[in-house]
XYZ file of C-alpha atoms in Angstrom:
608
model
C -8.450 25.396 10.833
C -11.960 24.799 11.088
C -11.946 20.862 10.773
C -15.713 20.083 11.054
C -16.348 21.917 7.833
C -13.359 19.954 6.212
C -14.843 16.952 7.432
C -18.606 17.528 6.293
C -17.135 18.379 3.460
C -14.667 15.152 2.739
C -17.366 12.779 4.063
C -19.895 14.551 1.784
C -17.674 14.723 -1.321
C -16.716 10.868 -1.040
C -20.378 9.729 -1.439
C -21.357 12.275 -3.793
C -18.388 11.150 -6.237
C -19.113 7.521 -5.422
C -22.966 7.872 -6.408
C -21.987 10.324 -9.672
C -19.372 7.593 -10.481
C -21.692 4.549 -10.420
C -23.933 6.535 -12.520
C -21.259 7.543 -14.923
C -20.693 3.748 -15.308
C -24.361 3.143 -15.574
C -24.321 5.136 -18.585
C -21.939 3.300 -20.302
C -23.804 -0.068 -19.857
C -21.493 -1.035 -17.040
C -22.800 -2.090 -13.899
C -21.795 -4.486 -10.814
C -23.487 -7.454 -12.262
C -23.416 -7.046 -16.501
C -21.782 -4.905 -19.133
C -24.114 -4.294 -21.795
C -22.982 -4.793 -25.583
C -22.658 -1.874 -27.393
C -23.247 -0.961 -30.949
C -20.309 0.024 -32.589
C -19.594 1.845 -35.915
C -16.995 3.240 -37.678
C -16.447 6.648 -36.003
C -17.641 5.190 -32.376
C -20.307 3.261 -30.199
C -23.803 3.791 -29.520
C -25.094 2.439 -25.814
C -28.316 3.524 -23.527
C -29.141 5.295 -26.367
C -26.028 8.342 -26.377
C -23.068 8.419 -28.845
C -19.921 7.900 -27.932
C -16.676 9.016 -30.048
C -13.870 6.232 -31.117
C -11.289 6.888 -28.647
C -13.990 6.550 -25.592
C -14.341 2.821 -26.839
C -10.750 2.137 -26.055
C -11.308 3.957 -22.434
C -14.775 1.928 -21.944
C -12.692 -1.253 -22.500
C -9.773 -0.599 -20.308
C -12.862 0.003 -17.520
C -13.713 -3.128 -18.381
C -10.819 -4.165 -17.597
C -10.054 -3.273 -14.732
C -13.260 -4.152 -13.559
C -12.412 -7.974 -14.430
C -8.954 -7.727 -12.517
C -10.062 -5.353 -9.581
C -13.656 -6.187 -9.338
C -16.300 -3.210 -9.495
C -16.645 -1.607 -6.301
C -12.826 -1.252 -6.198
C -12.433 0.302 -9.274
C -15.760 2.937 -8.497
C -13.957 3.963 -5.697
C -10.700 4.272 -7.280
C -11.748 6.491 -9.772
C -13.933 8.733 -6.965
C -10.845 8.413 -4.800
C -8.933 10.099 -8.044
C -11.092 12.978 -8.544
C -11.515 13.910 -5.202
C -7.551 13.954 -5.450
C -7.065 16.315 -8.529
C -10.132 18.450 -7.302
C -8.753 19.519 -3.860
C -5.132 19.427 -4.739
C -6.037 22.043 -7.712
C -8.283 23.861 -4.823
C -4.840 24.654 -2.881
C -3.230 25.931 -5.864
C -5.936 28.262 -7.189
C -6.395 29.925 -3.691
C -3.256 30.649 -3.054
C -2.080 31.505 -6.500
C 0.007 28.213 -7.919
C -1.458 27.780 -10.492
C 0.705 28.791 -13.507
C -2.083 29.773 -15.548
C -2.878 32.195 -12.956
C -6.733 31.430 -13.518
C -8.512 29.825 -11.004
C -10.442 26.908 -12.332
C -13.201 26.172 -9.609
C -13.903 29.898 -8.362
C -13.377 33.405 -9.071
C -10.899 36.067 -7.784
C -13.763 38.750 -7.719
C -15.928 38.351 -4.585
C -19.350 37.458 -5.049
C -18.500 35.817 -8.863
C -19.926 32.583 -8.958
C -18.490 31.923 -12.662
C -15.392 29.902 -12.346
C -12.903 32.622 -13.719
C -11.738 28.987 -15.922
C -15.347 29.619 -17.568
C -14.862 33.659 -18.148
C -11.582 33.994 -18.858
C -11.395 30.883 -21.246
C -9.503 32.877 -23.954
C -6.400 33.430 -21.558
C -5.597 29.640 -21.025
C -6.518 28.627 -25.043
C -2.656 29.020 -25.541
C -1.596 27.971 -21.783
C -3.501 24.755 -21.984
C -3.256 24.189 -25.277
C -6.880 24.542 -25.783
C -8.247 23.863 -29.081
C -9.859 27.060 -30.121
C -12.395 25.746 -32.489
C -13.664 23.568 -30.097
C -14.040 26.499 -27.341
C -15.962 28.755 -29.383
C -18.500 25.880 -30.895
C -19.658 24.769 -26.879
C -19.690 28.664 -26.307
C -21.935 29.123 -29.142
C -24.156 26.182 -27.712
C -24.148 27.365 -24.229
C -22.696 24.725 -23.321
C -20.799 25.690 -20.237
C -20.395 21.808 -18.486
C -18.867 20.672 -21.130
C -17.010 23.932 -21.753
C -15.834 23.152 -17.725
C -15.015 19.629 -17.971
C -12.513 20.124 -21.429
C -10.818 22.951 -19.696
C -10.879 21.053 -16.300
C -8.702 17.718 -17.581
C -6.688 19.872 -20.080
C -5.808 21.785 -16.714
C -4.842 17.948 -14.756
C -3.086 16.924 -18.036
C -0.906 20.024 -18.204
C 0.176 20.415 -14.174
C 1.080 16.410 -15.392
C 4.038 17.652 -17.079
C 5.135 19.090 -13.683
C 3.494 17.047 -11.258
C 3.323 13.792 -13.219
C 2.840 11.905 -10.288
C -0.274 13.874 -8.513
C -1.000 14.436 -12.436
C -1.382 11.827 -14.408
C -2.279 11.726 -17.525
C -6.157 10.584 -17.542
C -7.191 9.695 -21.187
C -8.220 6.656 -20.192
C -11.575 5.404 -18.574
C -10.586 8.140 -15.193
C -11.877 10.774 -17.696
C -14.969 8.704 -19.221
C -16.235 8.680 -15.742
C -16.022 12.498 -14.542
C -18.848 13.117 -12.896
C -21.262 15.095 -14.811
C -23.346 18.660 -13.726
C -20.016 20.274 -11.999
C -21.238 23.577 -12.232
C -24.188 22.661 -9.927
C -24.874 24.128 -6.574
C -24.989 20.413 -5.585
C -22.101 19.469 -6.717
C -18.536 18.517 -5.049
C -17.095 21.440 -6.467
C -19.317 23.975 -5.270
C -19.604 22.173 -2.184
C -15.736 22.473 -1.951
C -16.060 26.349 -2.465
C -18.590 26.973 -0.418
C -18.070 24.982 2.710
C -14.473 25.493 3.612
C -13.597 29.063 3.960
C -10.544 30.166 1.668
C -8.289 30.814 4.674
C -8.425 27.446 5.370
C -6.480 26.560 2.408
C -3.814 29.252 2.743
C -2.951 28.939 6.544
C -0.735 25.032 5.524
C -0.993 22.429 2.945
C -1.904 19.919 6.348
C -5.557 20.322 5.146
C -4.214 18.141 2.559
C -3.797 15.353 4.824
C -7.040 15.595 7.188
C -8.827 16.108 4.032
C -7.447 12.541 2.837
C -8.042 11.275 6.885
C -11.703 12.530 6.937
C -12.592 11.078 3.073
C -11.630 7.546 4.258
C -13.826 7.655 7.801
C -16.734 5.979 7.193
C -14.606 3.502 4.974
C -12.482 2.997 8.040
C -15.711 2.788 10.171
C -17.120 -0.168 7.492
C -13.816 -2.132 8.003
C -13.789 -2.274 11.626
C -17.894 -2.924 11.859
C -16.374 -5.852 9.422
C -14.121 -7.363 11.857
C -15.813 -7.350 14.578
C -17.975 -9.909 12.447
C -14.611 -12.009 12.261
C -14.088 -10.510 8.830
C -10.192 -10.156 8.200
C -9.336 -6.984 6.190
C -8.152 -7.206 2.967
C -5.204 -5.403 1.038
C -7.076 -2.910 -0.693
C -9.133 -2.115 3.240
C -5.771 -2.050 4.546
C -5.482 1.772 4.118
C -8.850 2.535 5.407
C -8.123 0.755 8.436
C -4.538 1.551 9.181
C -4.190 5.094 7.925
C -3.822 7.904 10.964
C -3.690 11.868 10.133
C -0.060 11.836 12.869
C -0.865 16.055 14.870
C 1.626 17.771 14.333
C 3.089 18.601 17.395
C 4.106 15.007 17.394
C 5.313 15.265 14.408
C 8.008 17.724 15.016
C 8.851 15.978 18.412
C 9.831 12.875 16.364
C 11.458 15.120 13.521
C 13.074 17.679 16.056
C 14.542 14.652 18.442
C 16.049 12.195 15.213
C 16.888 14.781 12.225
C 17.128 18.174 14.857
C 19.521 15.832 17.076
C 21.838 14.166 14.550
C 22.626 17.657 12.627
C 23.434 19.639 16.251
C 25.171 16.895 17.357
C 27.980 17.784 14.667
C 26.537 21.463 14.343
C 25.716 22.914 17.341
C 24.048 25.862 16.688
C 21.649 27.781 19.320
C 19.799 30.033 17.202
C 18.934 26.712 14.916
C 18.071 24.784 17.686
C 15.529 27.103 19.140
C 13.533 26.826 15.628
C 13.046 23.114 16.695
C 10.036 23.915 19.224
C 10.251 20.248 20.486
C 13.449 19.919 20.991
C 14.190 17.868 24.036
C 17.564 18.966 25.830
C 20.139 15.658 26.681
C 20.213 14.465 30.141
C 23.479 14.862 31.629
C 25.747 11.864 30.835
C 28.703 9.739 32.396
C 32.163 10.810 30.842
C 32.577 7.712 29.147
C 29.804 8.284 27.237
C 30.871 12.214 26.360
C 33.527 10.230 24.627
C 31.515 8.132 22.768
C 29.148 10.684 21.861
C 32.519 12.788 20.896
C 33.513 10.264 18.659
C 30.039 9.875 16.066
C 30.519 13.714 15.485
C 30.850 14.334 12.022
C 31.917 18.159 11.724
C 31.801 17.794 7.445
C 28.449 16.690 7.806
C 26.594 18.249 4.899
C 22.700 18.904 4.536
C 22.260 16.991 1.049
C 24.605 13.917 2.586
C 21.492 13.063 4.623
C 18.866 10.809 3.617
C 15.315 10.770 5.108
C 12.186 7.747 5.463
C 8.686 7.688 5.979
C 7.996 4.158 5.265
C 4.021 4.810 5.688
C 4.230 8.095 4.320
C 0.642 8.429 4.427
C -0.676 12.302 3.256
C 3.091 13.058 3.866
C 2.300 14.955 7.201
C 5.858 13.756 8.629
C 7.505 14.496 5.197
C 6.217 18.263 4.817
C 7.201 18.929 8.133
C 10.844 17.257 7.422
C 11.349 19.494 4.796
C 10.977 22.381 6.757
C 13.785 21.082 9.302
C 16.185 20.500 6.197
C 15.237 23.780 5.237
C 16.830 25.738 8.398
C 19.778 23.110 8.092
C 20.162 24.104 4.375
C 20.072 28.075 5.193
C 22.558 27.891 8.588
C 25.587 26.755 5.848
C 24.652 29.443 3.722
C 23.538 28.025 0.378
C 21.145 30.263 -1.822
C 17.336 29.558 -0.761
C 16.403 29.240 -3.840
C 18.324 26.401 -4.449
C 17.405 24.616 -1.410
C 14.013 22.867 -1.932
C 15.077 21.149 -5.178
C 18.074 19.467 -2.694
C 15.733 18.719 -0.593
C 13.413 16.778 -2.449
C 15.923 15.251 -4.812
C 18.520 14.511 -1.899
C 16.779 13.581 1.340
C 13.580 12.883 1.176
C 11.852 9.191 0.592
C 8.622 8.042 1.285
C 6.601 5.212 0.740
C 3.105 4.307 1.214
C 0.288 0.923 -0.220
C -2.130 3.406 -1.122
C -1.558 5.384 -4.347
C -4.052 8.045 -3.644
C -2.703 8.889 -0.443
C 1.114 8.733 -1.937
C -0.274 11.082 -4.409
C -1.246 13.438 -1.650
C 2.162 13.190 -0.119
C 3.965 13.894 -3.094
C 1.742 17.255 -4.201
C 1.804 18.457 -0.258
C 5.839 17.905 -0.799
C 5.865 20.136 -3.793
C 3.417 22.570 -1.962
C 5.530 22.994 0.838
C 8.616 23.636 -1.942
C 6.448 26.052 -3.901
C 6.062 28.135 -0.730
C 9.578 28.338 -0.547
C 10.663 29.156 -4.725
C 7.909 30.065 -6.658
C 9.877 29.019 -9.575
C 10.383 25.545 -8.433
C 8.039 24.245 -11.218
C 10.127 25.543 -13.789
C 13.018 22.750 -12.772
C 12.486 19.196 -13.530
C 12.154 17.270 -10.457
C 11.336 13.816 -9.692
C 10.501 13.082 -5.766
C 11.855 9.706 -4.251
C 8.261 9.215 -3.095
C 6.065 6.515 -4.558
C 3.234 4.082 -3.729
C 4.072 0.420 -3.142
C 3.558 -1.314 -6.476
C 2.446 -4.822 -6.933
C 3.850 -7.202 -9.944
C 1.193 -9.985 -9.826
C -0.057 -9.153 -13.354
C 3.466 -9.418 -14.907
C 4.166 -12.863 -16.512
C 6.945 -15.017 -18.025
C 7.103 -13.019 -21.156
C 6.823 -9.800 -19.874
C 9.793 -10.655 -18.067
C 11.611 -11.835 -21.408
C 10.443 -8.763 -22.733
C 12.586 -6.369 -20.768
C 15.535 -8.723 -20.062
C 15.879 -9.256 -24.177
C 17.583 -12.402 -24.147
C 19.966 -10.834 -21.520
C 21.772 -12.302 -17.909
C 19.893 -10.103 -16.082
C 16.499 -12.791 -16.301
C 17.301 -13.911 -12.820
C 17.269 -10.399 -11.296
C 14.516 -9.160 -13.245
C 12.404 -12.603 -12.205
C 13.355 -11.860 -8.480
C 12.200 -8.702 -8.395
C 9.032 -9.401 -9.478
C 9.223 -12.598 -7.049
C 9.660 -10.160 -4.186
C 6.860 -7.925 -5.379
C 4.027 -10.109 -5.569
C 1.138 -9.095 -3.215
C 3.119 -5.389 -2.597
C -0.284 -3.949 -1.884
C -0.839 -6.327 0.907
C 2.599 -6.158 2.685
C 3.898 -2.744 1.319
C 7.251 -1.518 3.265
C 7.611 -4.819 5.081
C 9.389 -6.642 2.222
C 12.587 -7.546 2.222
C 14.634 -6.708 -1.045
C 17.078 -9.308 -2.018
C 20.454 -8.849 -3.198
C 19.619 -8.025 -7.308
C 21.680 -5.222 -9.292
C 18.944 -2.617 -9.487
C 21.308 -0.258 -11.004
C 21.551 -2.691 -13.879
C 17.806 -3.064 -13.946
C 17.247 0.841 -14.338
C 19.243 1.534 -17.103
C 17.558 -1.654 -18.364
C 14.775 0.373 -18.323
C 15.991 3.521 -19.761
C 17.567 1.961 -22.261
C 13.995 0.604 -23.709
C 12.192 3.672 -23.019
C 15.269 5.272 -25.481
C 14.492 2.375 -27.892
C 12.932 3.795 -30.972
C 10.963 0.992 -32.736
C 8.172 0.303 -35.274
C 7.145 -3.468 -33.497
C 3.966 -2.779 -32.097
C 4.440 -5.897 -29.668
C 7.584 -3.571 -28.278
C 5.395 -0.124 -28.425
C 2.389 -1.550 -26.386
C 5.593 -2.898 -23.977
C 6.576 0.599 -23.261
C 3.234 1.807 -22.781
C 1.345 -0.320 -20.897
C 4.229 -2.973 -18.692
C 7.499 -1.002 -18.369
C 6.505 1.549 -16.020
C 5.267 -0.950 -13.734
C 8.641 -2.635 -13.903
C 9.999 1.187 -13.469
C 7.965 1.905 -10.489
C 9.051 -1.842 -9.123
C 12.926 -0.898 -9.610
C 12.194 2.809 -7.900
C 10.607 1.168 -4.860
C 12.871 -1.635 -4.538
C 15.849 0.966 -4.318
C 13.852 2.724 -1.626
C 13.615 0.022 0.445
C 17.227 -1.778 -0.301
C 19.084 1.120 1.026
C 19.880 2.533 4.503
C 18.685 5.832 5.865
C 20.427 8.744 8.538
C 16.950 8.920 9.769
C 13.839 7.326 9.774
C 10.182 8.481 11.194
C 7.175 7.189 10.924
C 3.525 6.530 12.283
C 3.222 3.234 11.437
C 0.248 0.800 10.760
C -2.218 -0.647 13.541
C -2.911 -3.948 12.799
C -3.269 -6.732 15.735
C -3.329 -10.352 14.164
C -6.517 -10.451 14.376
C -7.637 -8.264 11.647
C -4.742 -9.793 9.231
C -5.633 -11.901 6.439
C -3.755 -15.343 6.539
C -1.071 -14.006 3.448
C -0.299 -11.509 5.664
C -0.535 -13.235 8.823
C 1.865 -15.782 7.665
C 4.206 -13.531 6.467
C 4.935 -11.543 9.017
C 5.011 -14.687 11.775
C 8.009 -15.845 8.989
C 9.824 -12.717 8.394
C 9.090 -10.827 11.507
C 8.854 -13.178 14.311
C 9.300 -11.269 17.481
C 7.127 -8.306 16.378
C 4.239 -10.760 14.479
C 1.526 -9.342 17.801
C 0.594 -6.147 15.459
C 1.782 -4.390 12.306
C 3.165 -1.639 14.244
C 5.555 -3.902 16.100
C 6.544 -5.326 12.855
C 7.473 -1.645 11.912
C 10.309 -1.486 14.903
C 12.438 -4.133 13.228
C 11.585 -2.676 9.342
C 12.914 0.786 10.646
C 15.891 -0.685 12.156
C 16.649 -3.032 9.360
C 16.561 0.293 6.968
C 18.436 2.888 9.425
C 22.360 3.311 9.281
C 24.309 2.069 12.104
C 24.344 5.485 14.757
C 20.609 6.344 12.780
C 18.113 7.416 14.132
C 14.260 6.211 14.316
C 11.471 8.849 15.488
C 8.297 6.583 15.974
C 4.853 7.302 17.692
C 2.683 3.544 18.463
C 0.757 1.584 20.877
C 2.621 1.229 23.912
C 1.640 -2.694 24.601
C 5.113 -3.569 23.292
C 6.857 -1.814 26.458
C 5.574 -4.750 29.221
C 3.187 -7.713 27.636
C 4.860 -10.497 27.596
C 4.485 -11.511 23.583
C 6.380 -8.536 22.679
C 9.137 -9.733 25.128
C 11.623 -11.011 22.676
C 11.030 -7.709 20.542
C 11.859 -5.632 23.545
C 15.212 -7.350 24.306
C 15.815 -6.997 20.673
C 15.266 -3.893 20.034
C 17.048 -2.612 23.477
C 20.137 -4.522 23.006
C 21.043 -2.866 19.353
C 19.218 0.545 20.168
C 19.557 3.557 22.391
C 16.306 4.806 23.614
C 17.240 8.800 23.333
C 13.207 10.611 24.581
C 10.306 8.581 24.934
C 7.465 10.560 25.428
C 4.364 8.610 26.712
C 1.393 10.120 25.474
C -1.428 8.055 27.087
C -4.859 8.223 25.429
C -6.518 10.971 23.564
C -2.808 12.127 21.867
C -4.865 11.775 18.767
C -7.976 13.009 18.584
C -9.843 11.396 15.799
C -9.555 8.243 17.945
C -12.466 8.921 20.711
C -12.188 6.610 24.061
C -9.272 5.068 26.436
C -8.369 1.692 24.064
C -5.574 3.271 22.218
C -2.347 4.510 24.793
C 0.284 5.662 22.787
C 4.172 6.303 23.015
C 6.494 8.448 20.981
C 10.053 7.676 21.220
C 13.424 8.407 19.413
C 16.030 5.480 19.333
C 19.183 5.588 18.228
C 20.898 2.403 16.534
C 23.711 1.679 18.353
C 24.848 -0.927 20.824
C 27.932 0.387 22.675
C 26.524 3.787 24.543
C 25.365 3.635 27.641
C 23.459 6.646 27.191
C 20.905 8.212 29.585
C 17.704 8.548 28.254
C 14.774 11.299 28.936
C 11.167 10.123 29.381
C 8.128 12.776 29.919
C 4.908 11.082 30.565
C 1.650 12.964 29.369
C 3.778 14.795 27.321
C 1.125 17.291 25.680
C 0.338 18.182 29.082
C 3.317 19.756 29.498
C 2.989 22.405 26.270
């Protein structure tokens, strides 16, 4: 994989779309400092002197906004953020054929073709996109092939919606208004997108997913660290700038291999399965009395969709992808048809969760990537990933509440949910979900969706609150459950870079681990992981001897077995350049009755 290009290219692509975005705005009359009034009439608005049709005036006022609840230079980068999205994910599926369509949107199949085959072969996707025809032929007949490019470009995003609603959303809304213009340009992103990473690049994994997403948010992760070392504390919507780490993945599948690998051969032994686990780490011999215990947490009925999976900081879903591939051998040793087995996997074991929605979009479409390669009809079923992005519920308000409990005993539960969600983007997977009926609160919410109704108080309901009381009820199920296994590459965040709602929080809730974020992230996986779990982890390794992660320590070693700890040292990733950051991988298991003998490897990617 040739990752300079992929990083010229994300680094390039994030201030192109950034600058094209701002100008987009510009256009509109909206800029960082005014909004400028436009003239409206009957069949839509006039402003800087270009027509606008009815239905853009509703989008230009959502911007609006947003802008008042966000601020402007989140929302720019939002919407850049969002393209960038849509435009590589659709990238992986045109090169190596996913697209159901079968046309590729941004190139051509012919070599040397510089005409997106989207552009040539319009006529073949009038009926797969529901294109309407009229319309095609009139900006053919004015040789007008942007345009042409940018109706067939969001009818493409809006269809894959209805399969990848998620990754897909539908963008009828101000996202679209501000689509950059010239596309077809040699200086645009998309040609830059074609041009500068070679095709085989996108066909050898979907992992160029997630250093695409890594190397788009550098020099925003560079910005936020020049910020604090001016004392200025990063905020909840720099938190995934400055916290967010592409995990290699040969660490990875030494977390994966050691928790998931470990607790399905414990029950299953299985040598030709276990030598598809490259990082498998063999037991160290143990005392009898600890055969015995060991003997006694097999579970020979053990089944592959009875086991359920977290990445708390999901990230690009590098940890998830590589998950599924594990289930997928576990799947195929008991014999079930491989066909069936990625639509278990995704509706049975996996969960994820991440603050950022772009890069929880990215996890989810490189989870369906990595099922495609497996069923190539796997978009023909209807299935809905447990993987979402932490939602926040600071905009909801008394009534909105009212709304969905209708006059119901479920007001308390629906009033401490959103309690326990307030500032989600700030803390994320950290929060603590009471003790609410969420299974009540779901069909709550399906029962309204179901509602057919002529109010328009209880339309505009539907549309624009429920399904951020949906996506509050999904997460909080995440979280309130317990997990077989849990893996992650968590946050780093000392208390220094915290912001005080943060800072307090986690001194309240999380006492012993307070030093750092990724600290905190011990306890959260153990509070989330089954009794006899497991929890694969890669961090800093300053909680093993300072003396403020003391109390931590004895915690953590008193209810958990360290199984492998593999002390990486510096350089184990290499995006991070210098000797600050020493790092540890380990697997614990939670129990607090073995007396088990652990394995430790230090310099571990020496040894490979």
């Amino acid at each position: 994989m040739d990752k300079g290009a992929i990083k010229r290219f994300a680094v390039s692509a994030r201030n192109k779309l950034m600058e094209a975005v701002n100008q987009k705005a510009f256009e509109l009359g909206v800029t960082k400092d005014a909004v400028k009034e436009a003239e409206v009439y009957q069949d839509g608005f006039l402003i800087n002197q270009k027509f606008y049709k009815k239905y853009e005036i509703r989008q230009r006022e959502r911007l609006i906004r947003e802008i008042e609840q966000k601020g402007y230079d989140q929302v720019i980068e939002e919407v850049a953020y969002t393209w960038f999205n849509r435009f590589i994910a659709l990238r992986f599926m045109e090169v190596n054929d996913y697209l159901p369509t079968g046309v590729r949107v941004f190139s051509s199949i012919e070599p040397g073709k510089t005409e997106p085959d989207a552009l040539t072969e319009v006529s073949m996707l009038v009926d797969e996109l529901g294109l309407d025809e009229l319309k095609v032929y009139e900006l053919q007949d004015a040789n007008d092939d942007e345009d042409l490019f940018k109706y067939i470009l969001i009818k493409q995003c809006n269809k894959l919606g209805e399969i990848m609603p998620m990754m897909f959303e539908e963008i009828e809304d101000y996202t679209e208004l501000l689509l950059p213009n010239q596309l077809l340009a040699e200086t645009s992103v998309i040609h830059d997108m074609v041009t500068m990473i070679d095709e085989e690049n996108w066909t050898k994994e979907v992992e160029i997913i997630g250093w695409l997403y890594q190397y788009y948010i550098s020099e925003k992760k560079d910005e936020v660290f020049a910020s604090l070392k001016k004392n200025q504390k990063i905020s909840k919507e720099n938190i995934p700038a400055a916290t967010e780490l592409f995990t290699p993945r040969w660490i990875v599948q030494y977390m994966v291999d050691n928790s998931l690998g470990r607790l399905w051969l414990e029950s299953h032994p299985d040598d030709a399965l276990q030598e598809k686990l490259p990082y498998y780490l063999e037991a160290a011999e143990q005392p009898e009395n600890v055969i015995r215990q060991l003997e006694k947490l097999k579970d020979p009925n053990l089944k592959p969709e009875s086991i359920k999976f977290l990445d708390p900081c999901m990230g690009s879903g590098h940890i998830l992808v590589y998950a599924f591939e594990v289930f997928y051998q576990l799947y195929k040793s008991q014999g079930y048809r491989e066909q069936d087995i990625p639509k278990l996997i995704i509706e049975n074991n996996l969960y994820g969760l991440d603050i950022d929605p772009r890069a929880a979009q990215l996890a989810y479409f490189s989870v369906m990537m990595k099922a495609r390669s497996y069923n190539h009809r796997i978009f023909n079923s209807a299935i809905s990933p447990n993987l979402h992005w932490i939602e926040e519920s600071n905009r909801l308000t008394d009534e909105d509440i009212d709304n969905f409990a209708e006059n119901s005993d479920i007001r308390g539960d629906v009033k401490t949910l959103i309690e326990t969600f307030k500032d989600g983007k700030l803390l994320g997977s950290i929060i603590e979900v009471p003790d609410i009926n969420l299974k009540v609160l779901k069909d709550q919410a399906q029962s309204i969706k179901e509602k057919e109704t002529d109010d328009m108080f209880v339309v505009d309901f539907k549309i624009n609150t429920l399904p951020t009381i949906e996506r509050l009820i999904d997460q909080a199920i995440i979280l309130a459950q317990k997990y077989d296994v849990v893996v992650t590459n968590p946050p780093y965040m000392g208390r220094k870079g915290m912001n005080a709602e943060l800072g307090n929080y986690v001194k309240k809730h999380y006492k012993n681990s307070s030093v750092d974020l990724y600290a905190v992230f011990m306890e959260v996986a153990s509070h989330l992981v089954k009794e006899n779990g497991f929890i694969g982890m890669v961090n800093q390794h300053s909680w093993m001897f300072l003396s403020s992660y003391e109390n931590l320590r004895k915690t953590m070693l008193q209810n958990h077995q360290i199984y492998s700890m593999a002390h990486l040292g510096t350089r184990a990733f290499p995006e991070i350049g210098g000797e600050v950051v020493q790092t540890t991988s380990f697997v614990l298991r939670k129990n607090t009755n073995l007396n088990y003998i652990s394995t430790f490897i230090l310099n571990y990617e020496s040894k490979i």
